[in-house]
Coordinates of C-alpha atoms and ligand atoms in Angstrom, one line a residue:
M1 CA -5.4 15.5 19.5
A2 CA -2.4 13.6 18.2
K3 CA 0.2 14.6 15.6
V4 CA 1.1 11.8 13.3
L5 CA 4.2 11.7 11.1
V6 CA 3.1 9.8 8.0
T7 CA 5.8 8.7 5.6
G8 CA 4.7 8.1 2.0
G9 CA 1.5 10.1 2.5
A10 CA 1.5 11.3 -1.1
G11 CA 1.2 7.7 -2.4
F12 CA -1.8 5.5 -3.0
I13 CA -2.4 4.1 0.5
G14 CA -0.6 7.0 2.2
T15 CA -3.1 9.5 0.8
A16 CA -6.0 7.4 2.2
V17 CA -4.3 7.2 5.6
V18 CA -3.8 11.0 5.6
R19 CA -7.5 11.5 4.8
Q20 CA -8.5 9.0 7.4
L21 CA -6.4 10.7 10.1
L22 CA -7.5 14.3 9.2
G23 CA -11.1 13.0 9.2
E24 CA -10.6 11.6 12.7
G25 CA -9.4 15.1 13.8
E26 CA -5.7 14.4 14.0
Q27 CA -2.8 16.5 12.9
V28 CA -0.6 15.1 10.0
V29 CA 2.9 15.8 8.9
N30 CA 3.4 14.0 5.5
L31 CA 7.1 13.1 4.9
D32 CA 7.3 12.2 1.2
K33 CA 10.0 12.4 -1.5
L34 CA 7.4 12.7 -4.2
T35 CA 8.9 10.0 -6.4
Y36 CA 7.1 9.1 -9.7
A37 CA 4.5 7.3 -7.5
G38 CA 3.8 10.2 -5.2
S39 CA 0.9 11.9 -6.9
N40 CA 0.0 14.0 -3.8
P41 CA -3.7 14.5 -4.6
P42 CA -5.3 17.6 -3.2
L43 CA -6.9 17.2 0.2
G44 CA -9.5 20.0 -0.1
A45 CA -11.2 21.1 3.0
L46 CA -9.5 18.4 5.1
A47 CA -6.2 20.3 4.9
E48 CA -7.7 23.5 6.2
G49 CA -7.1 24.8 9.7
G50 CA -3.3 24.2 9.7
R51 CA -3.7 20.5 10.6
Y52 CA -1.7 19.3 7.6
T53 CA 2.0 19.9 6.6
L54 CA 3.9 18.4 3.7
E55 CA 7.7 17.9 4.1
V56 CA 9.3 16.9 0.8
A57 CA 12.3 14.8 1.9
D58 CA 13.9 11.3 1.6
I59 CA 13.4 8.9 4.5
A60 CA 17.0 7.8 3.9
D61 CA 18.3 11.4 4.5
A62 CA 19.3 11.2 8.2
A63 CA 19.7 15.0 8.6
A64 CA 16.4 15.8 7.0
V65 CA 14.5 13.1 9.1
A66 CA 16.1 14.3 12.3
R67 CA 15.2 17.9 11.6
I68 CA 11.5 16.8 10.8
F69 CA 11.3 15.0 14.2
A70 CA 12.8 17.9 16.1
Q71 CA 10.6 20.5 14.4
H72 CA 7.2 18.7 14.4
R73 CA 7.5 16.6 17.5
P74 CA 5.1 13.8 16.5
D75 CA 3.2 11.6 18.8
A76 CA 3.4 8.7 16.4
V77 CA 4.9 7.6 13.1
M78 CA 3.1 5.7 10.4
H79 CA 5.7 4.4 8.0
L80 CA 4.4 3.7 4.5
A81 CA 7.0 5.3 2.3
A82 CA 8.4 2.6 0.0
E83 CA 9.3 1.6 -3.5
S84 CA 6.2 -0.6 -4.0
H85 CA 6.0 -2.1 -7.5
V86 CA 7.3 -5.7 -7.9
D87 CA 8.0 -5.4 -11.6
R88 CA 10.2 -2.3 -11.0
S89 CA 12.0 -4.2 -8.3
I90 CA 12.9 -6.8 -10.9
D91 CA 14.2 -4.2 -13.3
G92 CA 16.1 -2.1 -10.7
P93 CA 16.4 -3.5 -7.2
A94 CA 18.8 -0.9 -5.9
D95 CA 16.1 1.7 -5.2
F96 CA 14.2 -0.9 -3.2
I97 CA 17.2 -1.6 -1.0
Q98 CA 17.9 2.1 -0.6
T99 CA 14.4 3.2 0.4
N100 CA 12.8 0.1 1.9
L101 CA 15.9 -1.0 3.9
V102 CA 18.2 1.9 4.3
G103 CA 15.3 4.3 4.6
T104 CA 13.5 2.3 7.2
F105 CA 16.7 1.9 9.2
T106 CA 17.3 5.7 9.0
L107 CA 13.7 6.4 10.2
L108 CA 14.0 3.8 13.0
E109 CA 17.2 5.4 14.2
A110 CA 15.7 8.9 14.2
A111 CA 12.6 7.6 16.0
R112 CA 14.7 5.9 18.6
R113 CA 16.7 9.0 19.4
Y114 CA 13.6 11.2 19.5
W115 CA 11.6 8.7 21.6
G116 CA 14.6 8.2 23.9
A117 CA 14.6 11.9 24.8
L118 CA 10.9 12.0 25.5
E119 CA 9.6 11.8 29.0
G120 CA 6.4 11.0 30.9
A121 CA 3.1 10.8 29.0
G122 CA 4.7 11.8 25.7
K123 CA 7.1 8.9 25.9
A124 CA 4.3 6.4 26.9
R125 CA 2.1 7.6 24.1
F126 CA 4.7 7.3 21.3
R127 CA 4.2 4.6 18.6
F128 CA 6.2 3.6 15.5
H129 CA 3.8 1.8 13.1
L130 CA 5.4 -0.1 10.3
I131 CA 3.1 -0.8 7.3
S132 CA 4.0 -3.9 5.5
T133 CA 2.7 -6.5 3.0
D134 CA 1.5 -10.2 2.8
E135 CA 4.2 -10.7 0.2
V136 CA 6.8 -11.3 2.9
F137 CA 5.2 -14.8 3.5
G138 CA 5.9 -15.9 -0.1
S139 CA 3.8 -18.1 -2.3
L140 CA 1.3 -20.4 -0.4
A141 CA -0.3 -23.6 -1.4
E142 CA -4.1 -23.9 -2.1
G143 CA -5.9 -23.8 1.3
E144 CA -2.9 -22.4 3.2
E145 CA -3.1 -19.1 5.1
A146 CA -0.2 -17.3 6.7
D147 CA -0.8 -16.1 10.3
E148 CA 1.4 -13.6 12.1
N149 CA 3.9 -16.4 13.1
A150 CA 4.3 -17.9 9.6
R151 CA 7.8 -18.2 8.1
Y152 CA 9.0 -15.3 6.0
Q153 CA 9.8 -16.5 2.5
P154 CA 10.0 -13.4 0.3
N155 CA 10.6 -14.2 -3.4
S156 CA 10.8 -10.8 -5.2
P157 CA 13.4 -8.1 -4.5
Y158 CA 10.4 -6.0 -3.4
A159 CA 9.1 -8.6 -0.9
A160 CA 12.7 -9.2 0.3
S161 CA 13.2 -5.5 1.0
K162 CA 9.9 -5.3 2.9
A163 CA 10.7 -8.5 4.8
G164 CA 14.0 -6.9 5.8
A165 CA 12.3 -3.7 6.9
D166 CA 9.9 -5.8 9.1
H167 CA 12.9 -7.5 10.7
L168 CA 14.6 -4.2 11.4
A169 CA 11.5 -2.8 13.1
R170 CA 11.1 -6.0 15.2
A171 CA 14.8 -5.7 16.3
W172 CA 14.5 -2.0 17.2
H173 CA 11.6 -3.0 19.4
R174 CA 13.3 -6.0 21.0
T175 CA 16.7 -4.4 21.4
Y176 CA 16.0 -0.8 22.1
G177 CA 12.4 -1.0 23.4
L178 CA 11.0 1.3 20.6
P179 CA 7.2 0.9 20.8
V180 CA 6.6 -0.7 17.4
I181 CA 3.4 -2.0 16.0
A182 CA 3.5 -3.7 12.6
T183 CA 0.7 -4.6 10.1
N184 CA 0.9 -6.9 7.0
C185 CA -1.8 -6.3 4.5
S186 CA -3.0 -8.0 1.3
N187 CA -3.4 -6.3 -2.1
N188 CA -5.1 -2.9 -2.0
Y189 CA -7.2 -1.3 -4.7
G190 CA -9.1 2.0 -4.9
P191 CA -8.8 5.7 -5.9
W192 CA -5.4 7.2 -6.6
Q193 CA -3.6 4.0 -7.3
F194 CA -0.8 4.5 -9.8
P195 CA -1.8 3.1 -13.1
E196 CA 1.1 0.6 -13.3
K197 CA -0.7 -1.7 -10.8
L198 CA -3.1 -4.5 -12.0
I199 CA -6.5 -3.0 -11.3
P200 CA -6.0 0.6 -12.6
L201 CA -3.9 -0.7 -15.5
M202 CA -6.7 -2.9 -16.6
I203 CA -9.4 -0.2 -16.2
L204 CA -7.4 2.4 -18.1
N205 CA -6.2 0.1 -20.9
A206 CA -9.8 -1.1 -21.4
L207 CA -11.1 2.5 -21.6
D208 CA -8.4 3.2 -24.2
G209 CA -9.3 0.0 -26.2
K210 CA -5.8 -1.3 -25.5
K211 CA -5.0 -5.0 -24.8
L212 CA -5.4 -6.2 -21.2
P213 CA -2.1 -8.0 -20.5
V214 CA -2.7 -10.8 -18.0
Y215 CA 0.5 -12.6 -16.8
G216 CA 0.7 -16.3 -17.5
Q217 CA -2.7 -17.9 -17.4
G218 CA -4.1 -15.4 -14.9
S219 CA -4.2 -18.1 -12.3
N220 CA -2.2 -16.2 -9.6
V221 CA -4.3 -15.7 -6.6
R222 CA -4.3 -12.5 -4.5
D223 CA -6.5 -11.3 -1.6
W224 CA -8.0 -7.9 -2.3
L225 CA -8.9 -5.1 0.2
Y226 CA -10.4 -1.7 -0.6
V227 CA -7.9 1.0 0.4
G228 CA -10.3 2.9 2.7
D229 CA -10.8 -0.2 4.7
H230 CA -7.1 -0.6 5.0
A231 CA -6.7 3.0 6.2
A232 CA -9.3 2.5 8.8
A233 CA -7.6 -0.7 10.0
L234 CA -4.3 1.1 10.2
T235 CA -5.5 4.0 12.5
L236 CA -7.3 1.5 14.7
A237 CA -4.1 -0.6 15.0
L238 CA -2.1 2.5 15.8
R239 CA -4.5 3.5 18.6
Q240 CA -5.4 0.1 20.0
G241 CA -2.8 -2.4 18.8
R242 CA -0.5 -3.9 21.4
I243 CA 3.1 -2.8 21.4
G244 CA 5.5 -5.3 19.8
E245 CA 2.6 -7.1 18.0
T246 CA 2.0 -7.8 14.4
Y247 CA -1.4 -7.8 12.8
N248 CA -2.4 -9.3 9.5
I249 CA -5.0 -7.4 7.5
A250 CA -7.0 -8.9 4.6
G251 CA -10.2 -8.5 2.6
R252 CA -11.0 -12.2 2.6
E253 CA -11.5 -11.9 -1.1
Q254 CA -9.1 -14.3 -2.7
H255 CA -9.4 -14.5 -6.4
P256 CA -7.3 -15.4 -9.5
N257 CA -6.1 -12.4 -11.5
I258 CA -8.2 -13.4 -14.5
A259 CA -11.4 -13.3 -12.4
I260 CA -10.5 -9.7 -11.3
V261 CA -9.9 -8.6 -14.9
K262 CA -13.2 -10.2 -16.0
M263 CA -15.1 -8.4 -13.1
I264 CA -13.6 -5.1 -14.3
C265 CA -14.7 -5.8 -17.8
A266 CA -18.2 -6.6 -16.7
I267 CA -18.4 -3.3 -14.6
L268 CA -17.2 -1.3 -17.6
D269 CA -19.7 -3.1 -20.0
E270 CA -22.5 -2.0 -17.6
A271 CA -21.2 1.5 -17.0
L272 CA -20.6 2.2 -20.7
P273 CA -23.6 0.6 -22.5
R274 CA -22.8 2.4 -25.8
S275 CA -19.1 1.8 -25.9
P276 CA -17.9 0.1 -29.2
L277 CA -15.4 -1.7 -27.1
R278 CA -18.0 -4.0 -25.4
P279 CA -17.6 -6.7 -24.4
H280 CA -14.3 -5.4 -22.9
E281 CA -13.3 -9.0 -22.2
K282 CA -12.3 -9.4 -25.8
L283 CA -9.3 -7.1 -25.0
I284 CA -7.8 -9.7 -22.6
E285 CA -4.4 -11.0 -23.8
F286 CA -2.2 -13.6 -22.0
V287 CA 1.4 -12.5 -21.8
T288 CA 4.7 -14.1 -20.6
D289 CA 4.6 -14.5 -16.9
R290 CA 6.5 -12.3 -14.4
P291 CA 9.8 -14.0 -13.4
G292 CA 9.4 -15.7 -10.0
H293 CA 5.7 -14.8 -10.0
D294 CA 4.2 -16.0 -6.7
L295 CA 1.2 -18.2 -7.3
R296 CA -0.8 -17.4 -4.2
Y297 CA -0.8 -15.0 -1.3
A298 CA -3.3 -15.4 1.6
V299 CA -3.1 -14.2 5.2
D300 CA -5.1 -15.2 8.2
D301 CA -6.4 -11.9 9.6
S302 CA -8.5 -13.3 12.5
K303 CA -6.3 -11.6 15.1
I304 CA -7.1 -8.0 14.1
R305 CA -10.8 -8.9 13.7
R306 CA -10.9 -10.6 17.1
E307 CA -8.7 -8.3 19.1
L308 CA -9.6 -4.9 17.6
Q309 CA -13.0 -5.7 16.2
W310 CA -12.0 -4.5 12.7
Q311 CA -13.8 -5.6 9.6
P312 CA -13.9 -4.2 6.1
K313 CA -17.0 -2.2 4.9
E314 CA -16.6 -3.0 1.2
T315 CA -16.9 -6.4 -0.5
L316 CA -14.8 -6.9 -3.7
A317 CA -17.9 -6.4 -5.8
S318 CA -18.9 -3.0 -4.1
G319 CA -15.3 -1.7 -3.8
L320 CA -14.4 -2.6 -7.4
K321 CA -17.5 -0.9 -8.8
K322 CA -16.6 2.2 -6.8
T323 CA -13.0 2.1 -8.0
V324 CA -14.0 1.7 -11.7
H325 CA -16.4 4.7 -11.4
W326 CA -13.7 6.7 -9.6
Y327 CA -11.3 6.2 -12.6
L328 CA -14.1 7.1 -15.0
D329 CA -14.8 10.3 -13.1
N330 CA -11.1 11.3 -12.6
R331 CA -9.6 11.3 -16.0
D332 CA -7.7 14.5 -15.4
W333 CA -5.5 12.8 -12.8
W334 CA -4.6 9.6 -14.7
E335 CA -4.4 11.1 -18.2
K336 CA -1.5 13.3 -17.0
I337 CA 0.3 10.3 -15.7
R338 CA -0.5 8.1 -18.8
S339 CA 0.8 10.8 -21.2
G340 CA 4.0 11.4 -19.2
V341 CA 5.7 9.5 -16.5
Y342 CA 4.1 6.0 -17.1
R343 CA 2.6 5.1 -20.5
G344 CA 1.5 1.6 -19.6
E345 CA 4.6 -0.2 -20.9
R346 CA 5.5 -3.7 -19.7
L347 CA 8.0 -3.7 -16.8
G348 CA 9.9 -6.4 -15.0
K349 CA 10.3 -8.9 -17.8
V350 CA 14.1 -9.6 -17.4
R351 CA 15.2 -12.9 -15.9
Ligands
LIG1 N1 -0.4 -1.3 -2.5 C1 -0.6 -2.4 -1.9 O1 -1.4 -3.3 -2.3 C2 0.1 -2.7 -0.5 C3 -0.3 -3.8 0.2 C4 0.2 -4.0 1.5 C5 1.2 -3.1 1.9 N2 1.6 -2.1 1.1 C6 2.7 -1.2 1.7 O2 2.0 0.1 1.9 C7 2.9 1.1 1.7 C8 2.4 2.1 0.7 O3 2.1 1.4 -0.6 P1 1.5 2.2 -1.8 O4 0.9 1.2 -2.7 O5 0.7 3.4 -1.3 O6 2.8 2.7 -2.5 P2 3.0 3.9 -3.6 O7 4.1 3.5 -4.4 O8 1.7 4.3 -4.2 O9 3.5 5.2 -2.7 C9 4.7 5.2 -2.0 C10 4.9 6.6 -1.6 O10 6.2 6.7 -0.9 C11 7.0 7.8 -1.4 N3 8.4 7.5 -1.3 C12 9.1 6.5 -2.0 N4 10.4 6.5 -1.7 C13 10.5 7.5 -0.7 C14 11.6 7.9 0.0 N5 12.9 7.4 -0.2 N6 11.4 8.9 1.0 C15 10.2 9.4 1.2 N7 9.1 9.0 0.5 C16 9.3 8.1 -0.5 C17 6.5 8.0 -2.8 O11 6.7 9.3 -3.2 C18 5.0 7.7 -2.7 O12 4.3 8.8 -2.3 C19 4.2 0.5 1.2 O13 5.1 0.4 2.3 C20 3.8 -0.9 0.7 O14 4.8 -1.8 0.9 C21 1.1 -1.8 -0.1

């Protein structure tokens, strides 16, 4: 049984990764600062048996991170902690530089010292897994797909900070030999996603009878992957990925934003046949585009499918249906957020 130090394990993808690891019988230490995005949902029976520990700390706090490594002695690190919302990175890039760059640097340094002092099987087993995004490859033309060797062309402060973190991890591997594995994934959706992101925002606004604000003409294309499929890909890459390699992960579900919003409306129409808000599509409103909004992200994920035999279980249709029903069934969670820390206001408009 391995002990995995997960950073950002109280966030959207992190919580799916923690569940995946606990479900696979591993031990988990979750290092999370519990920012506004860290909702830290209850783990129920999965957390029983002393296999789960939460350490509330900042990844940029070198003393705290060193103490956590020394105390818990992990076999691997899965690094997800980040400031993750593009619109917030436009309004306030400093937090993104601090967490995504300085924080990743701090974690890499702590991992390097800890791993450097390991010996034998423990040293051979250790991995540092950096979880990144397809946004580092920038906006692609119709028909283009970025493979793992594509040029980095980040356009938002968020994407640039993630690209920088990717470069740091690569350098820590090439220079110091730290056993790094990196993955770059497309847009995730599913349970526990903070309601500022496109899919939950649209579901919750539609339920409230509020406008569904679609940026520009809704023509920006993203690839979508169900979060549980991403979590499964991540633990597979951690165990079987080759050291020093990068793996793209995608759902192979590339759609313009307007198509996603219309799908959500159709699922709600079907789920709520007596709602006076039907058809929910009439709530769609086109609003001023996000500054520097990338038109299209698309990654070629044939390497992980070929080498590690990974493939997603959900299609967009099945995953989106599950997600809409999850938000319908979990009002307690999102109503608290919508009445407090984030009320659905427009972010990231400044140029
Ligand atoms: N959401 C996506 O579609 C997507 C796609 C590809 C890659 N990613 C990457 O996956 C990772 C997780 O994304 P997410 O959507 O779950 O993000 P999220 O914003 O939902 O969660 C981030 C978590 O990190 C924690 N955190 C933030 N700053 C911290 C700090 N300084 N120290 C410790 N913890 C801190 C937060 O409390 C939160 O729990 C990120 O690295 C992101 O770049 C996300």
